[in-house]
Amino acid sequence: MGDIIDDGNRAAAIHLDAALSQIKRPVANSATECIDCGDPIGAARKAAAPYATRCAECQGFYDKESR
């Protein structure tokens, strides 16, 4: 039988697990060409970011403009 701190830690772990299970993770897509410039999305970029729809260069421009 644990004390009140053990009980609280167990409850927190249950709530944390429930919250983490609700996080939506990006899903891989089949895009092979950049939606902005039409150039191919490199294999290394797709491996690192399977959900990418822009090439690395266009993504960099998009990120700067979004700030």
Tab-separated table of N, CA and C in Angstrom:
chain	number	residue	atom	x	y	z
A	1	MET	N	0.850	-1.166	0.000
A	1	MET	CA	0.000	0.000	0.000
A	1	MET	C	0.899	1.234	0.000
A	2	GLY	N	0.646	2.135	-0.980
A	2	GLY	CA	1.465	3.325	-1.118
A	2	GLY	C	0.888	4.500	-0.347
A	3	ASP	N	1.643	5.528	-0.317
A	3	ASP	CA	1.173	6.731	0.353
A	3	ASP	C	0.492	7.654	-0.653
A	4	ILE	N	0.102	8.817	-0.212
A	4	ILE	CA	-0.655	9.748	-1.042
A	4	ILE	C	0.162	10.223	-2.252
A	5	ILE	N	1.470	10.335	-2.109
A	5	ILE	CA	2.313	10.760	-3.232
A	5	ILE	C	2.345	9.684	-4.312
A	6	ASP	N	2.447	8.404	-3.904
A	6	ASP	CA	2.413	7.316	-4.875
A	6	ASP	C	1.085	7.308	-5.631
A	7	ASP	N	-0.007	7.516	-4.897
A	7	ASP	CA	-1.324	7.552	-5.542
A	7	ASP	C	-1.410	8.707	-6.543
A	8	GLY	N	-0.898	9.847	-6.167
A	8	GLY	CA	-0.907	11.000	-7.062
A	8	GLY	C	-0.061	10.769	-8.303
A	9	ASN	N	1.094	10.147	-8.131
A	9	ASN	CA	1.960	9.847	-9.278
A	9	ASN	C	1.295	8.865	-10.231
A	10	ARG	N	0.603	7.874	-9.698
A	10	ARG	CA	-0.108	6.915	-10.552
A	10	ARG	C	-1.215	7.619	-11.333
A	11	ALA	N	-1.963	8.476	-10.663
A	11	ALA	CA	-3.042	9.209	-11.342
A	11	ALA	C	-2.468	10.129	-12.414
A	12	ALA	N	-1.364	10.803	-12.111
A	12	ALA	CA	-0.744	11.698	-13.093
A	12	ALA	C	-0.264	10.910	-14.300
A	13	ALA	N	0.307	9.740	-14.080
A	13	ALA	CA	0.794	8.909	-15.186
A	13	ALA	C	-0.365	8.472	-16.080
A	14	ILE	N	-1.488	8.137	-15.491
A	14	ILE	CA	-2.667	7.736	-16.268
A	14	ILE	C	-3.142	8.897	-17.131
A	15	HIS	N	-3.224	10.083	-16.539
A	15	HIS	CA	-3.676	11.256	-17.288
A	15	HIS	C	-2.679	11.646	-18.381
A	16	LEU	N	-1.396	11.544	-18.099
A	16	LEU	CA	-0.378	11.853	-19.089
A	16	LEU	C	-0.447	10.886	-20.256
A	17	ASP	N	-0.576	9.609	-19.971
A	17	ASP	CA	-0.690	8.609	-21.036
A	17	ASP	C	-1.919	8.878	-21.909
A	18	ALA	N	-3.032	9.242	-21.278
A	18	ALA	CA	-4.253	9.535	-22.041
A	18	ALA	C	-4.043	10.756	-22.933
A	19	ALA	N	-3.411	11.791	-22.400
A	19	ALA	CA	-3.175	13.004	-23.187
A	19	ALA	C	-2.223	12.731	-24.343
A	20	LEU	N	-1.149	11.997	-24.089
A	20	LEU	CA	-0.183	11.703	-25.143
A	20	LEU	C	-0.782	10.841	-26.252
A	21	SER	N	-1.722	9.993	-25.908
A	21	SER	CA	-2.332	9.136	-26.921
A	21	SER	C	-3.232	9.934	-27.865
A	22	GLN	N	-3.615	11.145	-27.491
A	22	GLN	CA	-4.488	11.971	-28.312
A	22	GLN	C	-3.735	12.877	-29.277
A	23	ILE	N	-2.411	12.936	-29.156
A	23	ILE	CA	-1.625	13.794	-30.034
A	23	ILE	C	-1.703	13.253	-31.453
A	24	LYS	N	-2.035	14.136	-32.372
A	24	LYS	CA	-2.111	13.739	-33.772
A	24	LYS	C	-0.730	13.893	-34.404
A	25	ARG	N	-0.226	12.816	-34.905
A	25	ARG	CA	1.079	12.828	-35.553
A	25	ARG	C	0.882	12.970	-37.058
A	26	PRO	N	1.777	13.707	-37.714
A	26	PRO	CA	1.661	13.844	-39.167
A	26	PRO	C	1.729	12.471	-39.838
A	27	VAL	N	0.955	12.319	-40.865
A	27	VAL	CA	0.905	11.064	-41.601
A	27	VAL	C	1.698	11.238	-42.892
A	28	ALA	N	2.430	10.222	-43.254
A	28	ALA	CA	3.199	10.266	-44.495
A	28	ALA	C	2.257	10.460	-45.675
A	29	ASN	N	2.721	11.175	-46.679
A	29	ASN	CA	1.918	11.357	-47.880
A	29	ASN	C	2.715	10.897	-49.084
A	30	SER	N	2.077	10.912	-50.228
A	30	SER	CA	2.737	10.421	-51.429
A	30	SER	C	3.243	11.552	-52.317
A	31	ALA	N	3.286	12.776	-51.802
A	31	ALA	CA	3.759	13.908	-52.600
A	31	ALA	C	5.224	13.697	-52.971
A	32	THR	N	5.512	13.866	-54.240
A	32	THR	CA	6.893	13.726	-54.707
A	32	THR	C	7.398	15.022	-55.326
A	33	GLU	N	6.486	15.958	-55.602
A	33	GLU	CA	6.864	17.243	-56.173
A	33	GLU	C	6.427	18.364	-55.235
A	34	CYS	N	7.245	19.394	-55.153
A	34	CYS	CA	6.974	20.554	-54.308
A	34	CYS	C	5.703	21.265	-54.783
A	35	ILE	N	4.836	21.623	-53.849
A	35	ILE	CA	3.590	22.299	-54.209
A	35	ILE	C	3.824	23.745	-54.631
A	36	ASP	N	4.996	24.295	-54.335
A	36	ASP	CA	5.281	25.675	-54.704
A	36	ASP	C	6.028	25.781	-56.037
A	37	CYS	N	7.120	25.045	-56.191
A	37	CYS	CA	7.962	25.212	-57.388
A	37	CYS	C	7.870	24.046	-58.368
A	38	GLY	N	7.343	22.918	-57.940
A	38	GLY	CA	7.210	21.763	-58.823
A	38	GLY	C	8.445	20.884	-58.911
A	39	ASP	N	9.535	21.295	-58.259
A	39	ASP	CA	10.739	20.468	-58.259
A	39	ASP	C	10.512	19.216	-57.413
A	40	PRO	N	11.273	18.160	-57.653
A	40	PRO	CA	11.131	16.950	-56.845
A	40	PRO	C	11.497	17.208	-55.384
A	41	ILE	N	10.780	16.549	-54.505
A	41	ILE	CA	11.125	16.579	-53.080
A	41	ILE	C	12.150	15.475	-52.886
A	42	GLY	N	13.322	15.829	-52.415
A	42	GLY	CA	14.413	14.871	-52.298
A	42	GLY	C	14.104	13.705	-51.372
A	43	ALA	N	14.754	12.592	-51.659
A	43	ALA	CA	14.551	11.381	-50.861
A	43	ALA	C	14.968	11.596	-49.407
A	44	ALA	N	16.040	12.347	-49.201
A	44	ALA	CA	16.492	12.604	-47.827
A	44	ALA	C	15.449	13.416	-47.059
A	45	ARG	N	14.840	14.402	-47.750
A	45	ARG	CA	13.800	15.213	-47.094
A	45	ARG	C	12.579	14.356	-46.774
A	46	LYS	N	12.165	13.517	-47.690
A	46	LYS	CA	11.005	12.651	-47.443
A	46	LYS	C	11.285	11.669	-46.308
A	47	ALA	N	12.525	11.223	-46.206
A	47	ALA	CA	12.875	10.304	-45.118
A	47	ALA	C	12.827	11.035	-43.775
A	48	ALA	N	13.281	12.286	-43.773
A	48	ALA	CA	13.295	13.059	-42.527
A	48	ALA	C	11.917	13.604	-42.180
A	49	ALA	N	11.133	13.960	-43.197
A	49	ALA	CA	9.803	14.540	-42.983
A	49	ALA	C	8.831	13.906	-43.978
A	50	PRO	N	8.313	12.723	-43.672
A	50	PRO	CA	7.462	11.990	-44.619
A	50	PRO	C	6.189	12.730	-45.006
A	51	TYR	N	5.810	13.736	-44.251
A	51	TYR	CA	4.587	14.503	-44.511
A	51	TYR	C	4.866	15.750	-45.353
A	52	ALA	N	6.122	15.966	-45.762
A	52	ALA	CA	6.518	17.174	-46.487
A	52	ALA	C	5.786	17.295	-47.819
A	53	THR	N	5.372	18.520	-48.131
A	53	THR	CA	4.759	18.811	-49.425
A	53	THR	C	5.557	19.869	-50.176
A	54	ARG	N	6.622	20.374	-49.540
A	54	ARG	CA	7.498	21.366	-50.164
A	54	ARG	C	8.937	20.851	-50.137
A	55	CYS	N	9.725	21.285	-51.145
A	55	CYS	CA	11.152	20.970	-51.113
A	55	CYS	C	11.775	21.771	-49.972
A	56	ALA	N	12.991	21.440	-49.608
A	56	ALA	CA	13.638	22.084	-48.465
A	56	ALA	C	13.777	23.590	-48.675
A	57	GLU	N	14.129	24.010	-49.876
A	57	GLU	CA	14.312	25.433	-50.151
A	57	GLU	C	12.995	26.195	-50.006
A	58	CYS	N	11.930	25.691	-50.601
A	58	CYS	CA	10.629	26.363	-50.504
A	58	CYS	C	10.103	26.333	-49.076
A	59	GLN	N	10.363	25.259	-48.353
A	59	GLN	CA	9.936	25.195	-46.962
A	59	GLN	C	10.635	26.270	-46.142
A	60	GLY	N	11.913	26.506	-46.419
A	60	GLY	CA	12.645	27.559	-45.736
A	60	GLY	C	12.043	28.928	-45.993
A	61	PHE	N	11.695	29.203	-47.260
A	61	PHE	CA	11.046	30.473	-47.595
A	61	PHE	C	9.686	30.582	-46.911
A	62	TYR	N	8.934	29.491	-46.928
A	62	TYR	CA	7.601	29.475	-46.311
A	62	TYR	C	7.703	29.750	-44.809
A	63	ASP	N	8.662	29.128	-44.150
A	63	ASP	CA	8.839	29.328	-42.708
A	63	ASP	C	9.201	30.777	-42.385
A	64	LYS	N	10.060	31.384	-43.215
A	64	LYS	CA	10.438	32.791	-42.978
A	64	LYS	C	9.243	33.718	-43.165
A	65	GLU	N	8.422	33.457	-44.173
A	65	GLU	CA	7.260	34.301	-44.447
A	65	GLU	C	6.159	34.123	-43.416
A	66	SER	N	6.108	32.964	-42.787
A	66	SER	CA	5.042	32.655	-41.815
A	66	SER	C	5.279	33.327	-40.460
A	67	ARG	N	6.470	33.809	-40.225
A	67	ARG	CA	6.778	34.409	-38.920
A	67	ARG	C	6.128	35.723	-38.736
